[in-house]
């Protein structure tokens, strides 16, 4: 089985967002970059499928030079090799999907696994867009995945609001990973060493011959409005509870 | 010229979610008199009256046998065909599990840009639609423009007011002419979950517990408060990771992003990843024994105290208020 995993590098979730008025992008100096948390589930699932059915796991990632660090980490988890689409300019999800789909096409695949959402732009659309580009079926926000490579069939459980559903689809397909799908492994020291020697093919975005004009353009970023200072109640629990209930009832009028 | 808005929505057994009416109210504001609603599946016909009353000028119910079970590729083809037939300028989807699966698929087919999970929609000076959407799980908001000929948006549930128009939508009979045999990914079974728990992303009040609750059995204390308030239960991530509560309770940057009227953070310290998931709450109430816990900086109201004393007392007070009302 040949499994392609799409990996995006994003700011660490502990990042405090800093902006100047009128900015269309956050300030990135001093940011710690990590693998998108959902993409760790995607990588892990790819590795487990390979361990079970044999084959190869190839990581594809698009972004500037710093992305190589995320790629090496994915290789240290156990992926076999990687393709880095080198891109410095602004894009959008469609540009990303077109570029990623082109590389997937060139690589060939039985399965493409992505995260359900990148925790920076939060668009949750690159997986399905890649699927449309390649005319593949999709299943998103997956909690459980069963793949039958001989029958070329997939059975997946995906999360709904307070429920879940079973989706059946043929291979090849695009699957997007949700938390709960698996527990991602930590790279071991020998694997970190091995990862340094694994192949990372560098492909300039311009060489792919795709339209790189973004359709969705961020015009301005703003920070959420500050909440007014809290009313803090101390003292006896019963009194504080009574006062809180009164404030919620009479002042906020929410109870 | 393309005009009007196509509002695509899910329904279950003839009932739509509130977000359907929210989308219609926004669409009616932005494209008065040119709003079409589209639903699928058995029971779709029964939604016509409500969709009309809340702002659809016309309604199309695709309730043929092809649409009995959800298929992302099949339904996306149907929406794309309806879009071409109507020649609308924009499409709205709910930013729920159903809409987030379908919207990007449709956007891909239409070669249109998609802005996901929008919290505000407006008409721009150039006559096109624009939107505001949270990024970094609500740590910032992006004002976005979509420059493709057609524009696709998914709208976050529970944000917009709904409006009764008192009219009835006309029926639009449209058949995309698709055969379910060509659908590839198909839902074969729906598994309903944990005993009727209110869905967090749609809840008006949430009572959420953190590591301060100390043990799974202590969640009873929060359950009682939630019961008094008619609230849904949620949690911080470590508590869900420990298995004290189901994974579906996990709120934050890597869990659910919620926007209730009131969010009770009980025994939750207020880590940046947790705060990212609750910043859309109208009121945040913190109950924590540590006066320096960061959650108090994010809160509107706070009680410094032992949750095992404060929460039961609060449940009692709430019941007393509700009894008087
Ligand atoms: C300086 C700067 C400016 C930007 N300006 C804009 C802008 O104006 N408008 C805009 O829409 N976007 C902008 N972006 C975002 C960028 O183009 C995103 O990579 C693109 O939008 C991908 O979509 P997403 O992050 O929303 O991914 P999602 O759809 O949320 O991601 C889902 C999954 O797709 C895969 N994936 C996503 N992106 C990649 C990737 N790059 N490589 C490999 N796998 C990936 C991952 O598996 C991920 O889990 C900007 C980025 C930068 C750095
Ligand atoms: C990549 C990544 C993603 C993450 N995503 C999320 C996420 O989506 N959501 C999330 O929640 N976390 C997330 N986290 C974890 C986050 O950083 C914090 O560790 C976590 O939110 C802390 O949970 P907590 O507040 O329940 O526990 P703690 O930080 O341990 O806080 C417990 C609180 O309970 C109080 N307390 C103790 N006893 C009592 C008592 N008797 N009465 C009242 N108060 C009491 C304490 O004062 C303390 O403030 C993420 C972390 C990482 C690295």
mmCIF file of C-alpha atoms in Angstrom, chain B:
data_model
loop_
_atom_site.group_PDB
_atom_site.id
_atom_site.type_symbol
_atom_site.label_atom_id
_atom_site.label_comp_id
_atom_site.label_asym_id
_atom_site.label_seq_id
_atom_site.Cartn_x
_atom_site.Cartn_y
_atom_site.Cartn_z
ATOM 1 C CA UNK B 1 -25.298 38.287 -13.778
ATOM 2 C CA UNK B 2 -25.274 35.733 -10.997
ATOM 3 C CA UNK B 3 -27.387 36.792 -8.046
ATOM 4 C CA UNK B 4 -29.036 35.375 -4.977
ATOM 5 C CA UNK B 5 -27.852 32.994 -2.278
ATOM 6 C CA UNK B 6 -28.281 29.231 -2.082
ATOM 7 C CA UNK B 7 -28.571 28.045 1.521
ATOM 8 C CA UNK B 8 -27.709 24.348 1.742
ATOM 9 C CA UNK B 9 -28.769 22.622 4.930
ATOM 10 C CA UNK B 10 -29.103 19.197 6.516
ATOM 11 C CA UNK B 11 -32.301 17.907 8.083
ATOM 12 C CA UNK B 12 -33.223 14.852 10.078
ATOM 13 C CA UNK B 13 -36.700 13.396 9.812
ATOM 14 C CA UNK B 14 -38.212 16.692 8.761
ATOM 15 C CA UNK B 15 -36.409 18.802 11.365
ATOM 16 C CA UNK B 16 -33.641 21.295 10.648
ATOM 17 C CA UNK B 17 -31.128 22.685 13.114
ATOM 18 C CA UNK B 18 -31.432 26.285 14.268
ATOM 19 C CA UNK B 19 -28.386 27.168 12.143
ATOM 20 C CA UNK B 20 -30.550 26.697 9.014
ATOM 21 C CA UNK B 21 -32.774 29.572 10.113
ATOM 22 C CA UNK B 22 -29.739 31.623 11.122
ATOM 23 C CA UNK B 23 -28.289 31.237 7.601
ATOM 24 C CA UNK B 24 -31.621 32.216 6.048
ATOM 25 C CA UNK B 25 -31.859 35.383 8.172
ATOM 26 C CA UNK B 26 -28.350 36.427 7.088
ATOM 27 C CA UNK B 27 -29.027 35.539 3.432
ATOM 28 C CA UNK B 28 -32.312 37.482 3.402
ATOM 29 C CA UNK B 29 -30.472 40.535 4.761
ATOM 30 C CA UNK B 30 -27.761 40.316 2.074
ATOM 31 C CA UNK B 31 -29.884 39.272 -0.928
ATOM 32 C CA UNK B 32 -33.508 40.192 -0.147
ATOM 33 C CA UNK B 33 -36.055 38.200 -2.136
ATOM 34 C CA UNK B 34 -33.407 35.966 -3.731
ATOM 35 C CA UNK B 35 -32.835 33.224 -1.217
ATOM 36 C CA UNK B 36 -33.179 29.543 -2.070
ATOM 37 C CA UNK B 37 -32.958 26.758 0.512
ATOM 38 C CA UNK B 38 -31.866 23.246 -0.448
ATOM 39 C CA UNK B 39 -32.292 20.145 1.729
ATOM 40 C CA UNK B 40 -31.892 16.435 1.175
ATOM 41 C CA UNK B 41 -33.322 13.126 2.194
ATOM 42 C CA UNK B 42 -36.443 11.513 3.598
ATOM 43 C CA UNK B 43 -38.535 14.131 5.387
ATOM 44 C CA UNK B 44 -37.013 17.032 3.415
ATOM 45 C CA UNK B 45 -40.479 17.972 2.170
ATOM 46 C CA UNK B 46 -41.625 18.629 5.766
ATOM 47 C CA UNK B 47 -38.975 21.301 6.239
ATOM 48 C CA UNK B 48 -40.418 23.501 3.471
ATOM 49 C CA UNK B 49 -42.894 25.344 5.664
ATOM 50 C CA UNK B 50 -40.329 26.243 8.353
ATOM 51 C CA UNK B 51 -37.618 27.198 5.874
ATOM 52 C CA UNK B 52 -40.082 29.501 4.111
ATOM 53 C CA UNK B 53 -41.276 31.050 7.346
ATOM 54 C CA UNK B 54 -37.695 31.838 8.400
ATOM 55 C CA UNK B 55 -36.585 33.452 5.170
ATOM 56 C CA UNK B 56 -36.380 31.125 2.152
ATOM 57 C CA UNK B 57 -38.051 32.586 -0.951
ATOM 58 C CA UNK B 58 -37.978 29.192 -2.573
ATOM 59 C CA UNK B 59 -37.232 25.727 -1.290
ATOM 60 C CA UNK B 60 -35.970 22.667 -3.082
ATOM 61 C CA UNK B 61 -36.260 19.328 -1.300
ATOM 62 C CA UNK B 62 -34.207 16.569 -2.884
ATOM 63 C CA UNK B 63 -36.048 13.641 -1.327
ATOM 64 C CA UNK B 64 -35.733 11.110 -4.141
ATOM 65 C CA UNK B 65 -34.316 7.651 -3.442
ATOM 66 C CA UNK B 66 -30.827 8.776 -4.532
ATOM 67 C CA UNK B 67 -30.619 11.031 -1.452
ATOM 68 C CA UNK B 68 -31.771 8.577 1.195
ATOM 69 C CA UNK B 69 -28.241 8.206 2.612
ATOM 70 C CA UNK B 70 -25.629 10.955 2.782
ATOM 71 C CA UNK B 71 -22.807 10.817 0.252
ATOM 72 C CA UNK B 72 -20.246 13.652 0.205
ATOM 73 C CA UNK B 73 -19.437 13.184 -3.488
ATOM 74 C CA UNK B 74 -23.044 12.525 -4.559
ATOM 75 C CA UNK B 75 -24.567 15.413 -2.613
ATOM 76 C CA UNK B 76 -21.766 17.746 -3.765
ATOM 77 C CA UNK B 77 -22.573 16.922 -7.398
ATOM 78 C CA UNK B 78 -26.242 17.699 -6.745
ATOM 79 C CA UNK B 79 -25.440 21.056 -5.111
ATOM 80 C CA UNK B 80 -23.098 21.983 -7.964
ATOM 81 C CA UNK B 81 -25.839 21.211 -10.493
ATOM 82 C CA UNK B 82 -28.400 23.280 -8.549
ATOM 83 C CA UNK B 83 -25.907 26.163 -8.343
ATOM 84 C CA UNK B 84 -25.412 26.201 -12.085
ATOM 85 C CA UNK B 85 -29.127 25.983 -12.749
ATOM 86 C CA UNK B 86 -29.927 28.863 -10.347
ATOM 87 C CA UNK B 87 -26.802 30.873 -11.164
ATOM 88 C CA UNK B 88 -26.452 32.195 -7.591
ATOM 89 C CA UNK B 89 -23.639 34.511 -6.501
ATOM 90 C CA UNK B 90 -22.998 32.685 -3.226
ATOM 91 C CA UNK B 91 -23.643 29.515 -1.250
ATOM 92 C CA UNK B 92 -24.054 29.140 2.521
ATOM 93 C CA UNK B 93 -23.437 25.920 4.433
ATOM 94 C CA UNK B 94 -23.693 25.271 8.174
ATOM 95 C CA UNK B 95 -20.245 24.924 9.758
ATOM 96 C CA UNK B 96 -21.270 21.674 11.459
ATOM 97 C CA UNK B 97 -19.989 18.140 10.810
ATOM 98 C CA UNK B 98 -22.280 17.800 7.784
ATOM 99 C CA UNK B 99 -21.590 21.199 6.216
ATOM 100 C CA UNK B 100 -17.838 21.095 6.845
ATOM 101 C CA UNK B 101 -17.685 17.800 4.964
ATOM 102 C CA UNK B 102 -19.774 18.998 2.028
ATOM 103 C CA UNK B 103 -18.839 22.686 1.562
ATOM 104 C CA UNK B 104 -15.183 22.213 0.498
ATOM 105 C CA UNK B 105 -16.219 19.451 -1.889
ATOM 106 C CA UNK B 106 -18.756 21.787 -3.528
ATOM 107 C CA UNK B 107 -16.263 24.684 -3.568
ATOM 108 C CA UNK B 108 -13.768 22.423 -5.348
ATOM 109 C CA UNK B 109 -16.308 21.432 -7.997
ATOM 110 C CA UNK B 110 -17.432 25.029 -8.563
ATOM 111 C CA UNK B 111 -13.839 26.323 -8.629
ATOM 112 C CA UNK B 112 -14.913 28.806 -5.965
ATOM 113 C CA UNK B 113 -13.185 30.090 -2.845
ATOM 114 C CA UNK B 114 -14.544 28.960 0.533
ATOM 115 C CA UNK B 115 -14.343 30.789 3.851
ATOM 116 C CA UNK B 116 -15.072 28.315 6.682
ATOM 117 C CA UNK B 117 -16.832 28.869 9.994
ATOM 118 C CA UNK B 118 -17.717 32.551 9.444
ATOM 119 C CA UNK B 119 -19.042 34.534 12.404
ATOM 120 C CA UNK B 120 -20.022 37.685 10.501
ATOM 121 C CA UNK B 121 -21.162 38.321 6.915
ATOM 122 C CA UNK B 122 -21.527 41.643 5.153
ATOM 123 C CA UNK B 123 -21.857 43.258 1.740
ATOM 124 C CA UNK B 124 -18.705 45.063 0.649
ATOM 125 C CA UNK B 125 -18.377 48.395 -1.118
ATOM 126 C CA UNK B 126 -17.559 46.548 -4.346
ATOM 127 C CA UNK B 127 -20.948 44.803 -4.142
ATOM 128 C CA UNK B 128 -19.544 41.372 -3.305
ATOM 129 C CA UNK B 129 -19.884 39.470 -0.043
ATOM 130 C CA UNK B 130 -17.237 39.519 2.656
ATOM 131 C CA UNK B 131 -16.889 37.673 5.940
ATOM 132 C CA UNK B 132 -15.159 37.595 9.279
ATOM 133 C CA UNK B 133 -13.902 34.243 10.527
ATOM 134 C CA UNK B 134 -11.946 33.151 13.583
ATOM 135 C CA UNK B 135 -8.402 31.873 13.051
ATOM 136 C CA UNK B 136 -6.040 30.305 15.582
ATOM 137 C CA UNK B 137 -9.182 28.919 17.259
ATOM 138 C CA UNK B 138 -10.517 32.390 17.968
ATOM 139 C CA UNK B 139 -7.265 33.962 19.183
ATOM 140 C CA UNK B 140 -7.695 36.305 16.195
ATOM 141 C CA UNK B 141 -10.324 37.186 13.597
ATOM 142 C CA UNK B 142 -9.693 37.468 9.852
ATOM 143 C CA UNK B 143 -11.689 39.697 7.524
ATOM 144 C CA UNK B 144 -11.645 37.840 4.218
ATOM 145 C CA UNK B 145 -12.590 38.555 0.618
ATOM 146 C CA UNK B 146 -13.354 35.811 -1.899
ATOM 147 C CA UNK B 147 -12.271 36.732 -5.403
ATOM 148 C CA UNK B 148 -13.541 33.778 -7.437
ATOM 149 C CA UNK B 149 -16.710 34.438 -9.506
ATOM 150 C CA UNK B 150 -18.811 32.408 -7.060
ATOM 151 C CA UNK B 151 -18.365 32.623 -3.300
ATOM 152 C CA UNK B 152 -18.860 29.860 -0.738
ATOM 153 C CA UNK B 153 -19.189 30.381 3.025
ATOM 154 C CA UNK B 154 -19.869 28.110 5.953
ATOM 155 C CA UNK B 155 -21.477 29.841 8.941
ATOM 156 C CA UNK B 156 -20.760 29.006 12.559
ATOM 157 C CA UNK B 157 -23.914 27.814 14.359
ATOM 158 C CA UNK B 158 -25.414 29.626 17.331
ATOM 159 C CA UNK B 159 -24.156 33.108 16.454
ATOM 160 C CA UNK B 160 -26.805 34.841 14.357
ATOM 161 C CA UNK B 161 -30.330 35.832 15.328
ATOM 162 C CA UNK B 162 -33.222 34.170 13.496
ATOM 163 C CA UNK B 163 -36.172 36.047 11.994
ATOM 164 C CA UNK B 164 -39.709 34.923 11.210
ATOM 165 C CA UNK B 165 -41.001 36.431 7.998
ATOM 166 C CA UNK B 166 -44.500 34.978 8.155
ATOM 167 C CA UNK B 167 -44.329 33.986 4.492
ATOM 168 C CA UNK B 168 -44.242 30.642 2.788
ATOM 169 C CA UNK B 169 -41.441 29.631 0.447
ATOM 170 C CA UNK B 170 -42.459 28.508 -3.016
ATOM 171 C CA UNK B 171 -41.439 25.049 -4.112
ATOM 172 C CA UNK B 172 -38.789 24.759 -6.778
ATOM 173 C CA UNK B 173 -38.876 21.414 -8.482
ATOM 174 C CA UNK B 174 -35.393 20.541 -9.484
ATOM 175 C CA UNK B 175 -33.882 17.195 -10.269
ATOM 176 C CA UNK B 176 -30.105 17.010 -10.620
ATOM 177 C CA UNK B 177 -30.639 13.725 -12.466
ATOM 178 C CA UNK B 178 -28.074 11.759 -10.475
ATOM 179 C CA UNK B 179 -28.024 8.032 -9.859
ATOM 180 C CA UNK B 180 -27.010 6.845 -6.380
ATOM 181 C CA UNK B 181 -25.139 3.979 -8.038
ATOM 182 C CA UNK B 182 -22.479 6.532 -9.031
ATOM 183 C CA UNK B 183 -22.001 7.769 -5.418
ATOM 184 C CA UNK B 184 -18.743 6.528 -3.948
ATOM 185 C CA UNK B 185 -18.600 7.415 -0.236
ATOM 186 C CA UNK B 186 -21.919 6.511 1.354
ATOM 187 C CA UNK B 187 -23.142 6.559 4.948
ATOM 188 C CA UNK B 188 -24.286 3.070 5.913
ATOM 189 C CA UNK B 189 -25.085 3.554 9.581
ATOM 190 C CA UNK B 190 -25.546 6.341 12.147
ATOM 191 C CA UNK B 191 -24.425 5.573 15.683
ATOM 192 C CA UNK B 192 -26.147 7.744 18.247
ATOM 193 C CA UNK B 193 -24.083 8.394 21.296
ATOM 194 C CA UNK B 194 -23.902 9.145 24.956
ATOM 195 C CA UNK B 195 -27.413 9.203 26.399
ATOM 196 C CA UNK B 196 -28.927 12.365 24.949
ATOM 197 C CA UNK B 197 -26.147 14.726 26.059
ATOM 198 C CA UNK B 198 -26.806 18.201 24.624
ATOM 199 C CA UNK B 199 -24.439 19.025 21.752
ATOM 200 C CA UNK B 200 -21.762 21.422 23.016
ATOM 201 C CA UNK B 201 -21.499 23.545 19.889
ATOM 202 C CA UNK B 202 -25.233 24.240 20.045
ATOM 203 C CA UNK B 203 -25.596 24.573 23.822
ATOM 204 C CA UNK B 204 -26.784 27.823 25.380
ATOM 205 C CA UNK B 205 -25.134 27.083 28.742
ATOM 206 C CA UNK B 206 -22.108 24.850 29.360
ATOM 207 C CA UNK B 207 -20.762 23.590 32.680
ATOM 208 C CA UNK B 208 -17.195 22.464 32.129
ATOM 209 C CA UNK B 209 -14.869 20.658 34.520
ATOM 210 C CA UNK B 210 -11.082 20.472 34.723
ATOM 211 C CA UNK B 211 -8.454 18.635 36.698
ATOM 212 C CA UNK B 212 -9.637 20.488 39.798
ATOM 213 C CA UNK B 213 -12.606 18.083 39.877
ATOM 214 C CA UNK B 214 -9.971 15.485 40.879
ATOM 215 C CA UNK B 215 -11.785 12.219 40.085
ATOM 216 C CA UNK B 216 -14.295 10.930 37.541
ATOM 217 C CA UNK B 217 -16.982 10.216 40.140
ATOM 218 C CA UNK B 218 -16.839 13.871 41.248
ATOM 219 C CA UNK B 219 -18.337 14.935 37.935
ATOM 220 C CA UNK B 220 -21.672 14.208 39.664
ATOM 221 C CA UNK B 221 -21.300 17.595 41.331
ATOM 222 C CA UNK B 222 -21.107 19.321 37.952
ATOM 223 C CA UNK B 223 -23.886 17.174 36.526
ATOM 224 C CA UNK B 224 -26.164 18.429 39.246
ATOM 225 C CA UNK B 225 -25.373 22.075 38.432
ATOM 226 C CA UNK B 226 -25.840 21.370 34.719
ATOM 227 C CA UNK B 227 -29.166 19.768 35.509
ATOM 228 C CA UNK B 228 -30.293 22.833 37.505
ATOM 229 C CA UNK B 229 -29.278 25.114 34.610
ATOM 230 C CA UNK B 230 -30.403 22.915 31.717
ATOM 231 C CA UNK B 231 -26.782 23.008 30.564
ATOM 232 C CA UNK B 232 -24.502 20.694 28.593
ATOM 233 C CA UNK B 233 -21.355 19.254 30.188
ATOM 234 C CA UNK B 234 -17.871 19.883 28.860
ATOM 235 C CA UNK B 235 -14.281 19.484 30.028
ATOM 236 C CA UNK B 236 -10.675 20.516 29.641
ATOM 237 C CA UNK B 237 -8.444 18.218 27.608
ATOM 238 C CA UNK B 238 -6.556 16.369 30.368
ATOM 239 C CA UNK B 239 -9.836 15.283 31.926
ATOM 240 C CA UNK B 240 -11.015 13.775 28.620
ATOM 241 C CA UNK B 241 -7.562 12.251 28.011
ATOM 242 C CA UNK B 242 -7.743 10.562 31.422
ATOM 243 C CA UNK B 243 -11.055 9.053 30.363
ATOM 244 C CA UNK B 244 -13.020 10.753 33.180
ATOM 245 C CA UNK B 245 -15.472 11.948 30.512
ATOM 246 C CA UNK B 246 -15.981 11.039 26.821
ATOM 247 C CA UNK B 247 -13.651 12.584 24.213
ATOM 248 C CA UNK B 248 -16.601 14.527 22.818
ATOM 249 C CA UNK B 249 -16.533 16.736 25.980
ATOM 250 C CA UNK B 250 -13.056 18.119 25.214
ATOM 251 C CA UNK B 251 -13.160 21.882 24.611
ATOM 252 C CA UNK B 252 -10.315 24.023 23.299
ATOM 253 C CA UNK B 253 -8.009 24.614 20.384
ATOM 254 C CA UNK B 254 -7.690 20.885 19.696
ATOM 255 C CA UNK B 255 -11.232 20.037 20.776
ATOM 256 C CA UNK B 256 -14.576 21.732 20.352
ATOM 257 C CA UNK B 257 -14.825 25.452 19.875
ATOM 258 C CA UNK B 258 -17.962 26.612 21.666
ATOM 259 C CA UNK B 259 -19.989 29.823 21.799
ATOM 260 C CA UNK B 260 -22.628 29.518 24.523
ATOM 261 C CA UNK B 261 -24.314 32.403 26.323
ATOM 262 C CA UNK B 262 -22.730 31.287 29.602
ATOM 263 C CA UNK B 263 -19.647 29.096 30.090
ATOM 264 C CA UNK B 264 -18.903 27.836 33.616
ATOM 265 C CA UNK B 265 -15.218 26.883 33.957
ATOM 266 C CA UNK B 266 -14.989 24.797 37.131
ATOM 267 C CA UNK B 267 -11.560 23.688 38.370
ATOM 268 C CA UNK B 268 -10.028 24.733 35.050
ATOM 269 C CA UNK B 269 -6.832 26.781 35.179
ATOM 270 C CA UNK B 270 -7.352 28.623 31.890
ATOM 271 C CA UNK B 271 -4.479 27.456 29.671
ATOM 272 C CA UNK B 272 -4.192 29.333 26.369
ATOM 273 C CA UNK B 273 -5.365 26.259 24.398
ATOM 274 C CA UNK B 274 -8.477 25.991 26.538
ATOM 275 C CA UNK B 275 -9.254 29.718 26.340
ATOM 276 C CA UNK B 276 -9.012 29.559 22.545
ATOM 277 C CA UNK B 277 -12.026 27.254 22.482
ATOM 278 C CA UNK B 278 -14.258 29.397 24.711
ATOM 279 C CA UNK B 279 -13.516 32.969 23.618
ATOM 280 C CA UNK B 280 -16.800 33.104 21.697
ATOM 281 C CA UNK B 281 -18.799 32.708 24.942
ATOM 282 C CA UNK B 282 -20.910 35.717 25.888
ATOM 283 C CA UNK B 283 -20.222 35.287 29.622
ATOM 284 C CA UNK B 284 -17.487 33.245 31.251
ATOM 285 C CA UNK B 285 -17.889 32.274 34.906
ATOM 286 C CA UNK B 286 -14.829 30.876 36.682
ATOM 287 C CA UNK B 287 -14.883 28.829 39.868
ATOM 288 C CA UNK B 288 -11.388 28.088 41.108
ATOM 289 C CA UNK B 289 -9.618 27.828 44.467
ATOM 290 C CA UNK B 290 -6.532 29.632 43.178
ATOM 291 C CA UNK B 291 -7.088 33.407 43.024
ATOM 292 C CA UNK B 292 -4.157 33.699 40.599
ATOM 293 C CA UNK B 293 -5.482 31.151 38.068
ATOM 294 C CA UNK B 294 -5.350 32.683 34.562
ATOM 295 C CA UNK B 295 -9.006 31.755 33.971
ATOM 296 C CA UNK B 296 -10.029 34.752 36.113
ATOM 297 C CA UNK B 297 -8.443 37.105 33.564
ATOM 298 C CA UNK B 298 -10.719 35.694 30.867
ATOM 299 C CA UNK B 299 -13.856 35.648 33.030
ATOM 300 C CA UNK B 300 -16.755 38.058 33.505
ATOM 301 C CA UNK B 301 -17.600 36.612 36.930
ATOM 302 C CA UNK B 302 -15.426 34.610 39.250
ATOM 303 C CA UNK B 303 -15.703 32.833 42.559
ATOM 304 C CA UNK B 304 -12.495 32.080 44.425
ATOM 305 C CA UNK B 305 -13.264 28.974 46.446
ATOM 306 C CA UNK B 306 -13.497 25.229 46.727
ATOM 307 C CA UNK B 307 -15.652 23.932 43.903
ATOM 308 C CA UNK B 308 -16.976 21.119 46.099
ATOM 309 C CA UNK B 309 -18.596 23.755 48.315
ATOM 310 C CA UNK B 310 -19.394 26.477 45.752
ATOM 311 C CA UNK B 311 -20.959 24.338 43.033
ATOM 312 C CA UNK B 312 -23.593 22.552 45.166
ATOM 313 C CA UNK B 313 -24.529 25.879 46.783
ATOM 314 C CA UNK B 314 -24.839 27.478 43.363
ATOM 315 C CA UNK B 315 -27.041 24.657 42.068
ATOM 316 C CA UNK B 316 -29.333 25.197 45.049
ATOM 317 C CA UNK B 317 -29.511 28.979 44.457
ATOM 318 C CA UNK B 318 -30.267 28.475 40.755
ATOM 319 C CA UNK B 319 -33.073 26.049 41.561
ATOM 320 C CA UNK B 320 -34.508 28.587 43.999
ATOM 321 C CA UNK B 321 -34.428 31.359 41.369
ATOM 322 C CA UNK B 322 -36.016 29.122 38.736
ATOM 323 C CA UNK B 323 -38.761 28.082 41.152
ATOM 324 C CA UNK B 324 -39.669 31.726 41.808
ATOM 325 C CA UNK B 325 -39.666 32.631 38.123
#
